[in-house]
Amino acid sequence: MTKSDLVVRMAQAAGWPKAATERALRAMLAGVRASLKRGDPVTLVGFGTFSVARRKPRTMKNPRTGQSVTVGGRTPRFKPSKELKQAVR
């Protein structure tokens, strides 16, 4: 499912215009992104928790240029809730 498909389904479920639904989705994603950037977890009850995991920075090679690049030590994580796990099963 693409972002556009999600907007259509959300608009139908909420009875909102697609433009308003897309703005709401963009605002929600921006809020999640900003919270994770600060290192704050985001919990959506019944869905799951987005968080930032720390790991040791490492050096990798860019496959196109062969140049060494340092990859940061922070990576996003998602832990699904029990309800989401049961719904998918």
JSON list of C-alpha atoms in Angstrom, two decimals:
[
{"chain": "A", "resi": 1, "resn": "MET", "atom": "CA", "xyz": [0.00, 0.00, 0.00]},
{"chain": "A", "resi": 2, "resn": "THR", "atom": "CA", "xyz": [1.34, 3.41, -0.94]},
{"chain": "A", "resi": 3, "resn": "LYS", "atom": "CA", "xyz": [0.89, 6.67, 0.93]},
{"chain": "A", "resi": 4, "resn": "SER", "atom": "CA", "xyz": [-1.74, 7.69, -1.65]},
{"chain": "A", "resi": 5, "resn": "ASP", "atom": "CA", "xyz": [-3.67, 4.45, -1.09]},
{"chain": "A", "resi": 6, "resn": "LEU", "atom": "CA", "xyz": [-3.56, 5.04, 2.65]},
{"chain": "A", "resi": 7, "resn": "VAL", "atom": "CA", "xyz": [-4.89, 8.59, 2.23]},
{"chain": "A", "resi": 8, "resn": "VAL", "atom": "CA", "xyz": [-7.81, 7.31, 0.14]},
{"chain": "A", "resi": 9, "resn": "ARG", "atom": "CA", "xyz": [-8.71, 4.64, 2.72]},
{"chain": "A", "resi": 10, "resn": "MET", "atom": "CA", "xyz": [-8.41, 7.08, 5.62]},
{"chain": "A", "resi": 11, "resn": "ALA", "atom": "CA", "xyz": [-10.53, 9.68, 3.83]},
{"chain": "A", "resi": 12, "resn": "GLN", "atom": "CA", "xyz": [-13.26, 7.13, 3.15]},
{"chain": "A", "resi": 13, "resn": "ALA", "atom": "CA", "xyz": [-13.22, 5.83, 6.74]},
{"chain": "A", "resi": 14, "resn": "ALA", "atom": "CA", "xyz": [-13.31, 9.31, 8.29]},
{"chain": "A", "resi": 15, "resn": "GLY", "atom": "CA", "xyz": [-15.59, 10.93, 5.72]},
{"chain": "A", "resi": 16, "resn": "TRP", "atom": "CA", "xyz": [-13.03, 13.69, 5.12]},
{"chain": "A", "resi": 17, "resn": "PRO", "atom": "CA", "xyz": [-11.82, 15.22, 1.86]},
{"chain": "A", "resi": 18, "resn": "LYS", "atom": "CA", "xyz": [-8.61, 13.66, 0.54]},
{"chain": "A", "resi": 19, "resn": "ALA", "atom": "CA", "xyz": [-6.69, 16.95, 0.78]},
{"chain": "A", "resi": 20, "resn": "ALA", "atom": "CA", "xyz": [-7.51, 17.36, 4.48]},
{"chain": "A", "resi": 21, "resn": "THR", "atom": "CA", "xyz": [-6.69, 13.71, 5.14]},
{"chain": "A", "resi": 22, "resn": "GLU", "atom": "CA", "xyz": [-3.32, 14.04, 3.41]},
{"chain": "A", "resi": 23, "resn": "ARG", "atom": "CA", "xyz": [-2.48, 17.15, 5.47]},
{"chain": "A", "resi": 24, "resn": "ALA", "atom": "CA", "xyz": [-3.42, 15.28, 8.67]},
{"chain": "A", "resi": 25, "resn": "LEU", "atom": "CA", "xyz": [-1.27, 12.30, 7.71]},
{"chain": "A", "resi": 26, "resn": "ARG", "atom": "CA", "xyz": [1.69, 14.55, 6.81]},
{"chain": "A", "resi": 27, "resn": "ALA", "atom": "CA", "xyz": [1.33, 16.38, 10.15]},
{"chain": "A", "resi": 28, "resn": "MET", "atom": "CA", "xyz": [1.22, 13.09, 12.06]},
{"chain": "A", "resi": 29, "resn": "LEU", "atom": "CA", "xyz": [4.30, 11.74, 10.29]},
{"chain": "A", "resi": 30, "resn": "ALA", "atom": "CA", "xyz": [6.16, 15.03, 10.87]},
{"chain": "A", "resi": 31, "resn": "GLY", "atom": "CA", "xyz": [5.31, 14.82, 14.57]},
{"chain": "A", "resi": 32, "resn": "VAL", "atom": "CA", "xyz": [6.58, 11.25, 14.82]},
{"chain": "A", "resi": 33, "resn": "ARG", "atom": "CA", "xyz": [9.75, 12.21, 12.92]},
{"chain": "A", "resi": 34, "resn": "ALA", "atom": "CA", "xyz": [10.39, 15.23, 15.18]},
{"chain": "A", "resi": 35, "resn": "SER", "atom": "CA", "xyz": [9.88, 13.18, 18.35]},
{"chain": "A", "resi": 36, "resn": "LEU", "atom": "CA", "xyz": [12.24, 10.47, 17.17]},
{"chain": "A", "resi": 37, "resn": "LYS", "atom": "CA", "xyz": [14.82, 13.07, 16.18]},
{"chain": "A", "resi": 38, "resn": "ARG", "atom": "CA", "xyz": [14.74, 14.32, 19.80]},
{"chain": "A", "resi": 39, "resn": "GLY", "atom": "CA", "xyz": [15.10, 10.73, 20.99]},
{"chain": "A", "resi": 40, "resn": "ASP", "atom": "CA", "xyz": [11.55, 10.53, 22.38]},
{"chain": "A", "resi": 41, "resn": "PRO", "atom": "CA", "xyz": [9.55, 7.34, 21.75]},
{"chain": "A", "resi": 42, "resn": "VAL", "atom": "CA", "xyz": [6.07, 7.63, 20.19]},
{"chain": "A", "resi": 43, "resn": "THR", "atom": "CA", "xyz": [3.41, 5.18, 21.41]},
{"chain": "A", "resi": 44, "resn": "LEU", "atom": "CA", "xyz": [0.17, 4.74, 19.51]},
{"chain": "A", "resi": 45, "resn": "VAL", "atom": "CA", "xyz": [-2.05, 2.64, 21.79]},
{"chain": "A", "resi": 46, "resn": "GLY", "atom": "CA", "xyz": [-3.34, -0.44, 19.98]},
{"chain": "A", "resi": 47, "resn": "PHE", "atom": "CA", "xyz": [-0.79, 0.00, 17.18]},
{"chain": "A", "resi": 48, "resn": "GLY", "atom": "CA", "xyz": [2.77, 0.07, 18.53]},
{"chain": "A", "resi": 49, "resn": "THR", "atom": "CA", "xyz": [5.75, 2.12, 19.63]},
{"chain": "A", "resi": 50, "resn": "PHE", "atom": "CA", "xyz": [8.28, 3.94, 17.47]},
{"chain": "A", "resi": 51, "resn": "SER", "atom": "CA", "xyz": [11.65, 4.53, 19.12]},
{"chain": "A", "resi": 52, "resn": "VAL", "atom": "CA", "xyz": [15.30, 5.20, 18.38]},
{"chain": "A", "resi": 53, "resn": "ALA", "atom": "CA", "xyz": [17.85, 2.48, 19.08]},
{"chain": "A", "resi": 54, "resn": "ARG", "atom": "CA", "xyz": [21.49, 3.27, 19.58]},
{"chain": "A", "resi": 55, "resn": "ARG", "atom": "CA", "xyz": [24.26, 1.20, 18.13]},
{"chain": "A", "resi": 56, "resn": "LYS", "atom": "CA", "xyz": [27.95, 1.64, 17.54]},
{"chain": "A", "resi": 57, "resn": "PRO", "atom": "CA", "xyz": [28.70, 3.86, 14.51]},
{"chain": "A", "resi": 58, "resn": "ARG", "atom": "CA", "xyz": [30.44, 1.95, 11.74]},
{"chain": "A", "resi": 59, "resn": "THR", "atom": "CA", "xyz": [32.39, 2.65, 8.59]},
{"chain": "A", "resi": 60, "resn": "MET", "atom": "CA", "xyz": [31.09, 1.30, 5.29]},
{"chain": "A", "resi": 61, "resn": "LYS", "atom": "CA", "xyz": [32.04, 1.72, 1.64]},
{"chain": "A", "resi": 62, "resn": "ASN", "atom": "CA", "xyz": [29.78, 3.52, -0.80]},
{"chain": "A", "resi": 63, "resn": "PRO", "atom": "CA", "xyz": [29.19, 0.90, -3.54]},
{"chain": "A", "resi": 64, "resn": "ARG", "atom": "CA", "xyz": [29.09, 3.51, -6.31]},
{"chain": "A", "resi": 65, "resn": "THR", "atom": "CA", "xyz": [32.21, 5.47, -5.41]},
{"chain": "A", "resi": 66, "resn": "GLY", "atom": "CA", "xyz": [34.16, 3.08, -3.19]},
{"chain": "A", "resi": 67, "resn": "GLN", "atom": "CA", "xyz": [34.58, 5.93, -0.72]},
{"chain": "A", "resi": 68, "resn": "SER", "atom": "CA", "xyz": [34.44, 5.17, 3.03]},
{"chain": "A", "resi": 69, "resn": "VAL", "atom": "CA", "xyz": [31.38, 6.58, 4.81]},
{"chain": "A", "resi": 70, "resn": "THR", "atom": "CA", "xyz": [30.61, 6.61, 8.54]},
{"chain": "A", "resi": 71, "resn": "VAL", "atom": "CA", "xyz": [27.08, 5.42, 9.32]},
{"chain": "A", "resi": 72, "resn": "GLY", "atom": "CA", "xyz": [25.54, 6.95, 12.45]},
{"chain": "A", "resi": 73, "resn": "GLY", "atom": "CA", "xyz": [24.73, 5.13, 15.64]},
{"chain": "A", "resi": 74, "resn": "ARG", "atom": "CA", "xyz": [20.99, 5.84, 15.74]},
{"chain": "A", "resi": 75, "resn": "THR", "atom": "CA", "xyz": [18.36, 3.82, 13.92]},
{"chain": "A", "resi": 76, "resn": "PRO", "atom": "CA", "xyz": [14.55, 3.88, 14.07]},
{"chain": "A", "resi": 77, "resn": "ARG", "atom": "CA", "xyz": [12.71, 0.90, 15.54]},
{"chain": "A", "resi": 78, "resn": "PHE", "atom": "CA", "xyz": [9.06, -0.15, 15.66]},
{"chain": "A", "resi": 79, "resn": "LYS", "atom": "CA", "xyz": [7.57, -2.54, 18.20]},
{"chain": "A", "resi": 80, "resn": "PRO", "atom": "CA", "xyz": [4.02, -3.62, 17.31]},
{"chain": "A", "resi": 81, "resn": "SER", "atom": "CA", "xyz": [1.40, -3.82, 20.07]},
{"chain": "A", "resi": 82, "resn": "LYS", "atom": "CA", "xyz": [-0.23, -7.10, 21.08]},
{"chain": "A", "resi": 83, "resn": "GLU", "atom": "CA", "xyz": [-3.45, -5.93, 19.41]},
{"chain": "A", "resi": 84, "resn": "LEU", "atom": "CA", "xyz": [-1.68, -5.31, 16.09]},
{"chain": "A", "resi": 85, "resn": "LYS", "atom": "CA", "xyz": [0.08, -8.68, 16.26]},
{"chain": "A", "resi": 86, "resn": "GLN", "atom": "CA", "xyz": [-3.22, -10.46, 16.87]},
{"chain": "A", "resi": 87, "resn": "ALA", "atom": "CA", "xyz": [-4.98, -8.56, 14.07]},
{"chain": "A", "resi": 88, "resn": "VAL", "atom": "CA", "xyz": [-2.29, -9.59, 11.57]},
{"chain": "A", "resi": 89, "resn": "ARG", "atom": "CA", "xyz": [-2.37, -13.27, 12.54]}
]
